[in-house]
PDB file of C-alpha atoms in Angstrom:
ATOM      1  CA  MET B   1       2.732   9.324   8.244  1.00  0.00           C
ATOM      2  CA  SER B   2       0.524   9.840  11.672  1.00  0.00           C
ATOM      3  CA  HIS B   3      -2.486  11.914  10.787  1.00  0.00           C
ATOM      4  CA  ILE B   4      -4.721  10.540   8.083  1.00  0.00           C
ATOM      5  CA  VAL B   5      -7.534  12.817   6.819  1.00  0.00           C
ATOM      6  CA  PHE B   6     -10.337  11.428   4.762  1.00  0.00           C
ATOM      7  CA  LEU B   7     -11.949  13.911   2.346  1.00  0.00           C
ATOM      8  CA  LEU B   8     -15.796  12.950   2.069  1.00  0.00           C
ATOM      9  CA  LEU B   9     -17.701  13.946  -1.114  1.00  0.00           C
ATOM     10  CA  PRO B  10     -21.447  13.323  -1.448  1.00  0.00           C
ATOM     11  CA  GLY B  11     -22.079   9.917  -2.805  1.00  0.00           C
ATOM     12  CA  VAL B  12     -18.899   8.330  -1.294  1.00  0.00           C
ATOM     13  CA  HIS B  13     -18.647   4.662  -1.598  1.00  0.00           C
ATOM     14  CA  LEU B  14     -18.577   2.861   1.694  1.00  0.00           C
ATOM     15  CA  LEU B  15     -15.742   0.775   0.916  1.00  0.00           C
ATOM     16  CA  ASP B  16     -13.578   3.046  -0.587  1.00  0.00           C
ATOM     17  CA  LEU B  17     -13.514   4.855   2.785  1.00  0.00           C
ATOM     18  CA  ALA B  18     -14.179   1.962   5.342  1.00  0.00           C
ATOM     19  CA  GLY B  19     -11.253  -0.395   3.744  1.00  0.00           C
ATOM     20  CA  PRO B  20      -8.260   2.110   4.067  1.00  0.00           C
ATOM     21  CA  ALA B  21      -9.596   3.470   7.313  1.00  0.00           C
ATOM     22  CA  GLN B  22      -9.942  -0.034   8.638  1.00  0.00           C
ATOM     23  CA  VAL B  23      -6.230  -0.839   7.813  1.00  0.00           C
ATOM     24  CA  PHE B  24      -4.835   2.434   9.480  1.00  0.00           C
ATOM     25  CA  SER B  25      -7.216   1.976  12.494  1.00  0.00           C
ATOM     26  CA  THR B  26      -5.944  -1.750  12.893  1.00  0.00           C
ATOM     27  CA  ALA B  27      -2.227  -0.745  12.425  1.00  0.00           C
ATOM     28  CA  ALA B  28      -2.904   1.986  15.181  1.00  0.00           C
ATOM     29  CA  GLY B  29      -4.383  -0.838  17.436  1.00  0.00           C
ATOM     30  CA  PHE B  30      -0.854  -2.461  17.189  1.00  0.00           C
ATOM     31  CA  GLY B  31       0.814   0.624  18.392  1.00  0.00           C
ATOM     32  CA  HIS B  32       1.588   2.532  15.217  1.00  0.00           C
ATOM     33  CA  PRO B  33       1.098   6.458  15.381  1.00  0.00           C
ATOM     34  CA  TYR B  34      -2.022   6.779  13.116  1.00  0.00           C
ATOM     35  CA  THR B  35      -4.703   9.293  13.980  1.00  0.00           C
ATOM     36  CA  LEU B  36      -7.755   9.310  11.550  1.00  0.00           C
ATOM     37  CA  SER B  37      -9.916  12.359  10.980  1.00  0.00           C
ATOM     38  CA  TYR B  38     -12.851  12.897   8.465  1.00  0.00           C
ATOM     39  CA  VAL B  39     -13.536  16.216   6.697  1.00  0.00           C
ATOM     40  CA  ALA B  40     -16.011  17.336   4.303  1.00  0.00           C
ATOM     41  CA  GLU B  41     -17.504  20.647   2.498  1.00  0.00           C
ATOM     42  CA  GLN B  42     -20.784  20.040   4.487  1.00  0.00           C
ATOM     43  CA  PRO B  43     -21.477  18.631   7.899  1.00  0.00           C
ATOM     44  CA  GLN B  44     -23.465  15.635   6.737  1.00  0.00           C
ATOM     45  CA  VAL B  45     -22.638  13.347   3.679  1.00  0.00           C
ATOM     46  CA  THR B  46     -24.849  10.560   2.344  1.00  0.00           C
ATOM     47  CA  THR B  47     -22.861   7.605   1.073  1.00  0.00           C
ATOM     48  CA  ALA B  48     -23.635   5.929  -2.342  1.00  0.00           C
ATOM     49  CA  GLN B  49     -25.322   3.102  -0.043  1.00  0.00           C
ATOM     50  CA  GLY B  50     -27.654   5.413   1.456  1.00  0.00           C
ATOM     51  CA  LEU B  51     -25.735   5.778   5.170  1.00  0.00           C
ATOM     52  CA  PRO B  52     -25.498   9.334   6.203  1.00  0.00           C
ATOM     53  CA  LEU B  53     -21.992  10.257   7.726  1.00  0.00           C
ATOM     54  CA  VAL B  54     -20.961  13.230   9.908  1.00  0.00           C
ATOM     55  CA  ALA B  55     -17.922  14.869   9.063  1.00  0.00           C
ATOM     56  CA  GLY B  56     -15.966  17.942  10.487  1.00  0.00           C
ATOM     57  CA  LEU B  57     -15.594  20.974   8.390  1.00  0.00           C
ATOM     58  CA  ASP B  58     -12.318  22.318   9.641  1.00  0.00           C
ATOM     59  CA  TRP B  59      -9.123  20.850   8.331  1.00  0.00           C
ATOM     60  CA  PRO B  60      -6.489  19.791  11.077  1.00  0.00           C
ATOM     61  CA  GLU B  61      -3.150  21.139  10.903  1.00  0.00           C
ATOM     62  CA  LEU B  62      -0.985  18.757   8.696  1.00  0.00           C
ATOM     63  CA  GLY B  63       2.463  18.466   8.260  1.00  0.00           C
ATOM     64  CA  PRO B  64       4.891  16.655   5.825  1.00  0.00           C
ATOM     65  CA  GLY B  65       4.226  13.227   7.470  1.00  0.00           C
ATOM     66  CA  ASP B  66       0.439  13.116   7.271  1.00  0.00           C
ATOM     67  CA  LEU B  67      -1.898  11.865   4.350  1.00  0.00           C
ATOM     68  CA  ILE B  68      -4.756  12.985   2.796  1.00  0.00           C
ATOM     69  CA  VAL B  69      -7.101  10.358   1.183  1.00  0.00           C
ATOM     70  CA  VAL B  70      -9.832  10.872  -1.143  1.00  0.00           C
ATOM     71  CA  PRO B  71     -12.275   8.024  -1.534  1.00  0.00           C
ATOM     72  CA  GLY B  72     -14.415   7.494  -4.655  1.00  0.00           C
ATOM     73  CA  TRP B  73     -17.911   8.253  -5.024  1.00  0.00           C
ATOM     74  CA  ARG B  74     -20.638   7.092  -7.285  1.00  0.00           C
ATOM     75  CA  ALA B  75     -21.085   8.566 -10.621  1.00  0.00           C
ATOM     76  CA  VAL B  76     -21.593   7.477 -14.216  1.00  0.00           C
ATOM     77  CA  THR B  77     -18.754   9.590 -15.433  1.00  0.00           C
ATOM     78  CA  LEU B  78     -16.336  11.651 -13.879  1.00  0.00           C
ATOM     79  CA  ALA B  79     -18.130  14.860 -14.992  1.00  0.00           C
ATOM     80  CA  ASP B  80     -20.862  14.042 -12.973  1.00  0.00           C
ATOM     81  CA  ALA B  81     -18.393  14.241  -9.996  1.00  0.00           C
ATOM     82  CA  PRO B  82     -19.168  16.357  -7.001  1.00  0.00           C
ATOM     83  CA  ALA B  83     -18.036  20.021  -7.370  1.00  0.00           C
ATOM     84  CA  LEU B  84     -15.226  20.873  -5.244  1.00  0.00           C
ATOM     85  CA  GLY B  85     -14.470  24.159  -3.829  1.00  0.00           C
ATOM     86  CA  SER B  86     -11.546  26.322  -4.533  1.00  0.00           C
ATOM     87  CA  ALA B  87     -10.539  26.135  -0.619  1.00  0.00           C
ATOM     88  CA  THR B  88     -10.445  22.310  -0.555  1.00  0.00           C
ATOM     89  CA  LEU B  89      -8.531  22.178  -3.757  1.00  0.00           C
ATOM     90  CA  LYS B  90      -6.113  24.635  -2.268  1.00  0.00           C
ATOM     91  CA  VAL B  91      -5.675  22.369   0.901  1.00  0.00           C
ATOM     92  CA  LEU B  92      -4.773  19.341  -1.451  1.00  0.00           C
ATOM     93  CA  ARG B  93      -2.198  21.341  -3.486  1.00  0.00           C
ATOM     94  CA  ASP B  94      -0.747  23.288  -0.230  1.00  0.00           C
ATOM     95  CA  HIS B  95      -0.558  19.778   1.438  1.00  0.00           C
ATOM     96  CA  HIS B  96       1.342  18.059  -1.327  1.00  0.00           C
ATOM     97  CA  ALA B  97       3.293  21.282  -1.923  1.00  0.00           C
ATOM     98  CA  GLY B  98       4.462  21.176   1.829  1.00  0.00           C
ATOM     99  CA  GLY B  99       5.911  17.333   1.770  1.00  0.00           C
ATOM    100  CA  GLY B 100       2.830  15.652   2.501  1.00  0.00           C
ATOM    101  CA  THR B 101       1.182  12.835   0.684  1.00  0.00           C
ATOM    102  CA  VAL B 102      -2.140  12.787  -1.139  1.00  0.00           C
ATOM    103  CA  ALA B 103      -4.236   9.615  -2.133  1.00  0.00           C
ATOM    104  CA  SER B 104      -7.209   8.400  -3.839  1.00  0.00           C
ATOM    105  CA  VAL B 105      -9.331   5.532  -4.247  1.00  0.00           C
ATOM    106  CA  CYS B 106     -11.264   4.785  -7.484  1.00  0.00           C
ATOM    107  CA  ALA B 107     -12.755   8.234  -8.870  1.00  0.00           C
ATOM    108  CA  GLY B 108     -11.234  10.180  -6.325  1.00  0.00           C
ATOM    109  CA  ALA B 109      -8.448  10.687  -8.593  1.00  0.00           C
ATOM    110  CA  GLU B 110     -10.760  13.296 -10.186  1.00  0.00           C
ATOM    111  CA  ALA B 111     -10.428  15.284  -7.151  1.00  0.00           C
ATOM    112  CA  LEU B 112      -6.583  15.178  -7.349  1.00  0.00           C
ATOM    113  CA  GLY B 113      -6.759  16.034 -10.972  1.00  0.00           C
ATOM    114  CA  GLN B 114      -8.959  19.135 -10.345  1.00  0.00           C
ATOM    115  CA  ALA B 115      -6.218  20.198  -7.972  1.00  0.00           C
ATOM    116  CA  GLY B 116      -3.710  19.599 -10.707  1.00  0.00           C
ATOM    117  CA  LEU B 117      -1.697  17.062  -8.863  1.00  0.00           C
ATOM    118  CA  LEU B 118      -1.879  14.552 -11.607  1.00  0.00           C
ATOM    119  CA  ASP B 119      -0.183  16.527 -14.144  1.00  0.00           C
ATOM    120  CA  GLY B 120       3.089  14.788 -15.340  1.00  0.00           C
ATOM    121  CA  ARG B 121       2.373  11.880 -12.906  1.00  0.00           C
ATOM    122  CA  ARG B 122       1.695   8.154 -13.166  1.00  0.00           C
ATOM    123  CA  CYS B 123      -1.862   7.611 -11.837  1.00  0.00           C
ATOM    124  CA  THR B 124      -4.852   5.193 -12.049  1.00  0.00           C
ATOM    125  CA  THR B 125      -8.440   4.759 -11.213  1.00  0.00           C
ATOM    126  CA  HIS B 126     -11.316   2.270 -11.783  1.00  0.00           C
ATOM    127  CA  HIS B 127     -11.093   0.746 -15.255  1.00  0.00           C
ATOM    128  CA  ASP B 128     -14.548   2.367 -16.042  1.00  0.00           C
ATOM    129  CA  VAL B 129     -13.410   5.649 -16.234  1.00  0.00           C
ATOM    130  CA  GLN B 130      -9.501   5.442 -16.855  1.00  0.00           C
ATOM    131  CA  ASP B 131      -9.985   6.777 -20.621  1.00  0.00           C
ATOM    132  CA  GLU B 132     -12.247   9.838 -19.123  1.00  0.00           C
ATOM    133  CA  LEU B 133      -9.461  10.382 -16.739  1.00  0.00           C
ATOM    134  CA  ALA B 134      -6.976  10.602 -19.354  1.00  0.00           C
ATOM    135  CA  LEU B 135      -9.297  13.107 -21.466  1.00  0.00           C
ATOM    136  CA  ARG B 136     -10.168  15.380 -18.670  1.00  0.00           C
ATOM    137  CA  HIS B 137      -6.685  15.586 -17.488  1.00  0.00           C
ATOM    138  CA  PRO B 138      -4.373  15.185 -20.580  1.00  0.00           C
ATOM    139  CA  GLY B 139      -1.275  15.915 -18.448  1.00  0.00           C
ATOM    140  CA  ALA B 140      -1.702  12.946 -16.526  1.00  0.00           C
ATOM    141  CA  VAL B 141       0.172   9.436 -17.229  1.00  0.00           C
ATOM    142  CA  VAL B 142      -2.929   6.895 -16.623  1.00  0.00           C
ATOM    143  CA  VAL B 143      -1.576   3.632 -15.976  1.00  0.00           C
ATOM    144  CA  ARG B 144      -4.254   0.786 -16.889  1.00  0.00           C
ATOM    145  CA  ASP B 145      -4.518  -2.680 -15.248  1.00  0.00           C
ATOM    146  CA  VAL B 146      -2.816  -1.865 -12.024  1.00  0.00           C
ATOM    147  CA  LEU B 147      -4.045  -1.928  -8.465  1.00  0.00           C
ATOM    148  CA  PHE B 148      -2.375   1.373  -7.415  1.00  0.00           C
ATOM    149  CA  THR B 149       0.406   3.651  -8.506  1.00  0.00           C
ATOM    150  CA  ALA B 150       2.810   5.864  -6.500  1.00  0.00           C
ATOM    151  CA  ASP B 151       4.583   8.809  -8.007  1.00  0.00           C
ATOM    152  CA  ASP B 152       5.900  11.801  -5.989  1.00  0.00           C
ATOM    153  CA  ARG B 153       3.564  11.322  -2.996  1.00  0.00           C
ATOM    154  CA  VAL B 154       0.562  11.059  -5.126  1.00  0.00           C
ATOM    155  CA  ILE B 155      -0.908   7.750  -4.736  1.00  0.00           C
ATOM    156  CA  THR B 156      -3.864   6.570  -6.691  1.00  0.00           C
ATOM    157  CA  SER B 157      -5.771   3.335  -6.640  1.00  0.00           C
ATOM    158  CA  ALA B 158      -8.135   1.546  -8.845  1.00  0.00           C
ATOM    159  CA  GLY B 159     -10.929   1.577  -6.606  1.00  0.00           C
ATOM    160  CA  ILE B 160     -13.133  -0.384  -3.788  1.00  0.00           C
ATOM    161  CA  ALA B 161     -11.143  -3.182  -2.490  1.00  0.00           C
ATOM    162  CA  SER B 162      -7.833  -1.832  -3.796  1.00  0.00           C
ATOM    163  CA  GLY B 163      -8.059   1.001  -1.579  1.00  0.00           C
ATOM    164  CA  ILE B 164      -7.183  -1.748   1.153  1.00  0.00           C
ATOM    165  CA  ASP B 165      -3.956  -2.590  -1.076  1.00  0.00           C
ATOM    166  CA  LEU B 166      -3.169   0.864  -1.126  1.00  0.00           C
ATOM    167  CA  ALA B 167      -3.457   1.409   2.521  1.00  0.00           C
ATOM    168  CA  LEU B 168      -1.589  -1.742   3.443  1.00  0.00           C
ATOM    169  CA  HIS B 169       1.368  -0.645   1.103  1.00  0.00           C
ATOM    170  CA  LEU B 170       1.548   2.643   2.961  1.00  0.00           C
ATOM    171  CA  VAL B 171       1.797   0.691   6.260  1.00  0.00           C
ATOM    172  CA  ALA B 172       4.405  -1.465   5.122  1.00  0.00           C
ATOM    173  CA  THR B 173       6.305   1.773   3.720  1.00  0.00           C
ATOM    174  CA  ASP B 174       5.923   3.414   7.030  1.00  0.00           C
ATOM    175  CA  HIS B 175       6.434   0.599   9.399  1.00  0.00           C
ATOM    176  CA  GLY B 176       7.788  -2.377   7.447  1.00  0.00           C
ATOM    177  CA  PRO B 177       6.225  -5.554   6.048  1.00  0.00           C
ATOM    178  CA  ALA B 178       5.719  -7.159   9.388  1.00  0.00           C
ATOM    179  CA  ALA B 179       3.255  -4.323  10.311  1.00  0.00           C
ATOM    180  CA  ALA B 180       1.484  -4.589   7.116  1.00  0.00           C
ATOM    181  CA  ALA B 181       1.331  -8.460   7.346  1.00  0.00           C
ATOM    182  CA  ARG B 182       0.037  -8.008  10.967  1.00  0.00           C
ATOM    183  CA  ALA B 183      -2.873  -5.436  10.047  1.00  0.00           C
ATOM    184  CA  ALA B 184      -3.708  -7.609   6.966  1.00  0.00           C
ATOM    185  CA  ARG B 185      -3.771 -10.930   8.951  1.00  0.00           C
ATOM    186  CA  GLU B 186      -6.024  -9.038  11.741  1.00  0.00           C
ATOM    187  CA  MET B 187      -8.449  -8.054   9.011  1.00  0.00           C
ATOM    188  CA  VAL B 188      -8.228 -11.623   7.240  1.00  0.00           C
ATOM    189  CA  VAL B 189      -7.742 -10.067   3.949  1.00  0.00           C
ATOM    190  CA  TYR B 190      -4.554 -11.087   1.671  1.00  0.00           C
ATOM    191  CA  ALA B 191      -3.934  -8.149  -0.827  1.00  0.00           C
ATOM    192  CA  ARG B 192      -3.761  -8.886  -4.468  1.00  0.00           C
ATOM    193  CA  ARG B 193      -0.996  -7.514  -6.455  1.00  0.00           C
ATOM    194  CA  ASN B 194      -0.226  -6.745 -10.184  1.00  0.00           C
ATOM    195  CA  GLY B 195       1.351  -4.429 -12.511  1.00  0.00           C
ATOM    196  CA  HIS B 196       4.568  -2.536 -11.613  1.00  0.00           C
ATOM    197  CA  GLU B 197       7.240  -3.887  -9.188  1.00  0.00           C
ATOM    198  CA  SER B 198       6.707  -1.095  -7.024  1.00  0.00           C
ATOM    199  CA  GLN B 199       3.212  -1.892  -6.518  1.00  0.00           C
ATOM    200  CA  SER B 200       3.995  -5.429  -5.506  1.00  0.00           C
ATOM    201  CA  SER B 201       4.593  -6.676  -2.132  1.00  0.00           C
ATOM    202  CA  ALA B 202       6.099 -10.261  -1.809  1.00  0.00           C
ATOM    203  CA  MET B 203       5.119 -10.080   1.685  1.00  0.00           C
ATOM    204  CA  LEU B 204       1.395  -9.932   0.703  1.00  0.00           C
ATOM    205  CA  ARG B 205       1.715 -12.078  -2.502  1.00  0.00           C
ATOM    206  CA  HIS B 206       2.585 -14.966  -0.582  1.00  0.00           C
ATOM    207  CA  ARG B 207       0.080 -14.652   2.277  1.00  0.00           C
ATOM    208  CA  SER B 208      -2.957 -16.126   0.408  1.00  0.00           C
ATOM    209  CA  HIS B 209      -3.066 -19.246   2.449  1.00  0.00           C
ATOM    210  CA  LEU B 210      -4.427 -20.449   5.716  1.00  0.00           C
ATOM    211  CA  ASP B 211      -1.655 -22.520   7.297  1.00  0.00           C
ATOM    212  CA  ASP B 212      -1.041 -20.943  10.635  1.00  0.00           C
ATOM    213  CA  THR B 213       2.419 -22.566  11.027  1.00  0.00           C
ATOM    214  CA  VAL B 214       3.572 -20.952   7.864  1.00  0.00           C
ATOM    215  CA  HIS B 215       1.996 -17.690   8.621  1.00  0.00           C
ATOM    216  CA  ARG B 216       3.948 -17.638  12.177  1.00  0.00           C
ATOM    217  CA  ALA B 217       7.230 -18.343  10.391  1.00  0.00           C
ATOM    218  CA  GLN B 218       6.421 -15.595   8.009  1.00  0.00           C
ATOM    219  CA  ASN B 219       5.815 -13.282  10.769  1.00  0.00           C
ATOM    220  CA  LEU B 220       9.317 -13.951  12.050  1.00  0.00           C
ATOM    221  CA  ILE B 221      10.986 -13.422   8.737  1.00  0.00           C
ATOM    222  CA  ASP B 222       8.994 -10.297   7.999  1.00  0.00           C
ATOM    223  CA  ALA B 223      10.221  -8.788  11.060  1.00  0.00           C
ATOM    224  CA  ARG B 224      13.965  -9.712  10.805  1.00  0.00           C
ATOM    225  CA  PHE B 225      14.405 -10.253   6.956  1.00  0.00           C
ATOM    226  CA  ASP B 226      17.646  -8.477   7.051  1.00  0.00           C
ATOM    227  CA  ARG B 227      19.361 -10.527   9.532  1.00  0.00           C
ATOM    228  CA  PRO B 228      20.537 -14.068   9.716  1.00  0.00           C
ATOM    229  CA  LEU B 229      17.587 -16.704  10.449  1.00  0.00           C
ATOM    230  CA  PRO B 230      18.942 -20.237  10.128  1.00  0.00           C
ATOM    231  CA  LEU B 231      16.332 -22.785   9.261  1.00  0.00           C
ATOM    232  CA  PRO B 232      16.703 -24.858  12.690  1.00  0.00           C
ATOM    233  CA  ALA B 233      16.165 -21.628  14.847  1.00  0.00           C
ATOM    234  CA  LEU B 234      12.894 -20.741  12.687  1.00  0.00           C
ATOM    235  CA  ALA B 235      11.524 -24.091  12.873  1.00  0.00           C
ATOM    236  CA  ALA B 236      12.073 -24.337  16.681  1.00  0.00           C
ATOM    237  CA  ALA B 237      10.530 -21.109  17.031  1.00  0.00           C
ATOM    238  CA  VAL B 238       7.472 -22.152  15.424  1.00  0.00           C
ATOM    239  CA  GLY B 239       7.520 -25.829  17.008  1.00  0.00           C
ATOM    240  CA  VAL B 240       8.110 -28.074  14.013  1.00  0.00           C
ATOM    241  CA  SER B 241      10.892 -29.759  12.719  1.00  0.00           C
ATOM    242  CA  GLU B 242      13.103 -28.276   9.744  1.00  0.00           C
ATOM    243  CA  ARG B 243      11.739 -30.932   7.121  1.00  0.00           C
ATOM    244  CA  THR B 244       8.130 -30.398   8.140  1.00  0.00           C
ATOM    245  CA  LEU B 245       8.535 -26.437   8.075  1.00  0.00           C
ATOM    246  CA  THR B 246      10.182 -26.560   4.711  1.00  0.00           C
ATOM    247  CA  ARG B 247       7.372 -28.959   3.320  1.00  0.00           C
ATOM    248  CA  LEU B 248       4.556 -26.869   4.750  1.00  0.00           C
ATOM    249  CA  PHE B 249       6.162 -23.453   3.681  1.00  0.00           C
ATOM    250  CA  GLY B 250       6.619 -24.899   0.182  1.00  0.00           C
ATOM    251  CA  ARG B 251       3.142 -25.957   0.027  1.00  0.00           C
ATOM    252  CA  ALA B 252       1.579 -22.801   1.072  1.00  0.00           C
ATOM    253  CA  THR B 253       3.881 -20.294  -0.737  1.00  0.00           C
ATOM    254  CA  GLY B 254       5.704 -22.050  -3.490  1.00  0.00           C
ATOM    255  CA  LEU B 255       8.983 -20.919  -1.841  1.00  0.00           C
ATOM    256  CA  THR B 256      11.565 -22.269   0.631  1.00  0.00           C
ATOM    257  CA  PRO B 257      11.863 -20.057   3.883  1.00  0.00           C
ATOM    258  CA  LEU B 258      15.229 -18.970   2.521  1.00  0.00           C
ATOM    259  CA  ARG B 259      13.979 -18.052  -1.009  1.00  0.00           C
ATOM    260  CA  TYR B 260      11.118 -16.012   0.602  1.00  0.00           C
ATOM    261  CA  GLN B 261      13.604 -14.043   2.774  1.00  0.00           C
ATOM    262  CA  GLN B 262      15.654 -13.327  -0.314  1.00  0.00           C
ATOM    263  CA  THR B 263      12.481 -12.143  -2.036  1.00  0.00           C
ATOM    264  CA  LEU B 264      11.706  -9.825   0.739  1.00  0.00           C
ATOM    265  CA  ARG B 265      15.386  -8.489   0.746  1.00  0.00           C
ATOM    266  CA  LEU B 266      15.499  -8.386  -2.936  1.00  0.00           C
ATOM    267  CA  GLU B 267      12.184  -6.344  -3.291  1.00  0.00           C
ATOM    268  CA  ARG B 268      13.463  -3.690  -0.348  1.00  0.00           C
ATOM    269  CA  ALA B 269      16.929  -3.257  -2.106  1.00  0.00           C
ATOM    270  CA  GLN B 270      15.255  -2.501  -5.208  1.00  0.00           C
ATOM    271  CA  HIS B 271      12.984   0.157  -3.452  1.00  0.00           C
ATOM    272  CA  LEU B 272      16.281   1.523  -2.051  1.00  0.00           C
ATOM    273  CA  ILE B 273      18.137   1.533  -5.526  1.00  0.00           C
ATOM    274  CA  SER B 274      15.171   3.468  -7.122  1.00  0.00           C
ATOM    275  CA  HIS B 275      15.536   5.985  -4.638  1.00  0.00           C
ATOM    276  CA  GLY B 276      19.363   6.787  -5.103  1.00  0.00           C
ATOM    277  CA  ALA B 277      21.151   4.074  -3.041  1.00  0.00           C
ATOM    278  CA  THR B 278      24.251   2.154  -4.641  1.00  0.00           C
ATOM    279  CA  ILE B 279      23.781  -1.442  -5.153  1.00  0.00           C
ATOM    280  CA  ASP B 280      26.572  -1.972  -2.408  1.00  0.00           C
ATOM    281  CA  ALA B 281      24.647   0.290   0.080  1.00  0.00           C
ATOM    282  CA  ALA B 282      21.419  -1.408  -0.750  1.00  0.00           C
ATOM    283  CA  ALA B 283      22.810  -4.915  -0.254  1.00  0.00           C
ATOM    284  CA  ARG B 284      24.168  -3.887   2.916  1.00  0.00           C
ATOM    285  CA  SER B 285      21.028  -2.289   4.239  1.00  0.00           C
ATOM    286  CA  VAL B 286      18.966  -5.565   3.522  1.00  0.00           C
ATOM    287  CA  GLY B 287      21.385  -7.794   5.075  1.00  0.00           C
ATOM    288  CA  PHE B 288      23.512  -9.160   2.319  1.00  0.00           C
ATOM    289  CA  GLU B 289      27.035  -9.434   3.418  1.00  0.00           C
ATOM    290  CA  ASP B 290      28.340  -9.803  -0.255  1.00  0.00           C
ATOM    291  CA  PRO B 291      26.722  -7.377  -2.892  1.00  0.00           C
ATOM    292  CA  ARG B 292      27.313 -10.007  -5.209  1.00  0.00           C
ATOM    293  CA  MET B 293      24.618 -12.197  -4.215  1.00  0.00           C
ATOM    294  CA  LEU B 294      22.197  -8.943  -4.657  1.00  0.00           C
ATOM    295  CA  ARG B 295      23.470  -8.555  -8.233  1.00  0.00           C
ATOM    296  CA  ARG B 296      22.668 -12.105  -9.171  1.00  0.00           C
ATOM    297  CA  LEU B 297      19.105 -11.967  -7.523  1.00  0.00           C
ATOM    298  CA  ARG B 298      18.278  -8.830  -9.599  1.00  0.00           C
ATOM    299  CA  ALA B 299      19.714 -10.503 -12.745  1.00  0.00           C
ATOM    300  CA  ARG B 300      17.256 -13.265 -12.433  1.00  0.00           C
ATOM    301  CA  THR B 301      14.377 -10.856 -12.373  1.00  0.00           C
ATOM    302  CA  VAL B 302      15.244  -9.132 -15.466  1.00  0.00           C
TER     303      VAL B 302
END
């Protein structure tokens, strides 16, 4: 993804918008090709927190590699959602039909539902309106108690801070776990994960600590998890002994450096397999010389 367009509706929640925007902006600051735009159906939108925002009225030209995000808004029920014009709904439908990705934060899922993009797909929203979303869009498969879902380039999140989790997931998908880890660390956030494996990121699950030495070691592993990284070389790179690194790493993450690397490999391999790769091909892609190791690791997770 290169162009990220946020669709702003009246009553938009600031954090639903600012959280994902900050993630992509931070990643762009590290050299990743993200451009952010903001579009609305009127030139000024007042947020739920009372801050007026100015947005463009014209949609930029978008391609398959671009993303539209619909942040949530303040409403007691989804039936109170701001009315979306037919032209806006068409943009959402056409962008997805053309190979693009659409995403929502919190009540923003209602906009995707109005565009017909939830039919037959897994989705989620804030727990307060999950039942209503299912009633309003009976063709949708509403998943509860998860932070976000991804189904055929339609990505929905539970709301508020989970929009940050969604954006970090997309950065990791686009540019690898090291890029997402760097953005998360720059923002001093360590995303929470639960639910289905595809929503889980080992890179982020094991970052909820404040040990700088371990973070530096994880940065190195994240960047080259598919290549050999012997413990002596890793310890030397972060300036501690092998014994000290193993002790610090275990205390901070509950894993050894090797097990952390294997976890990243397994997660990436599972993603490749879910998209049609054979076990042998996935194993080679993530750095396992012997596919039997991948099979053993997969068996442990069953």
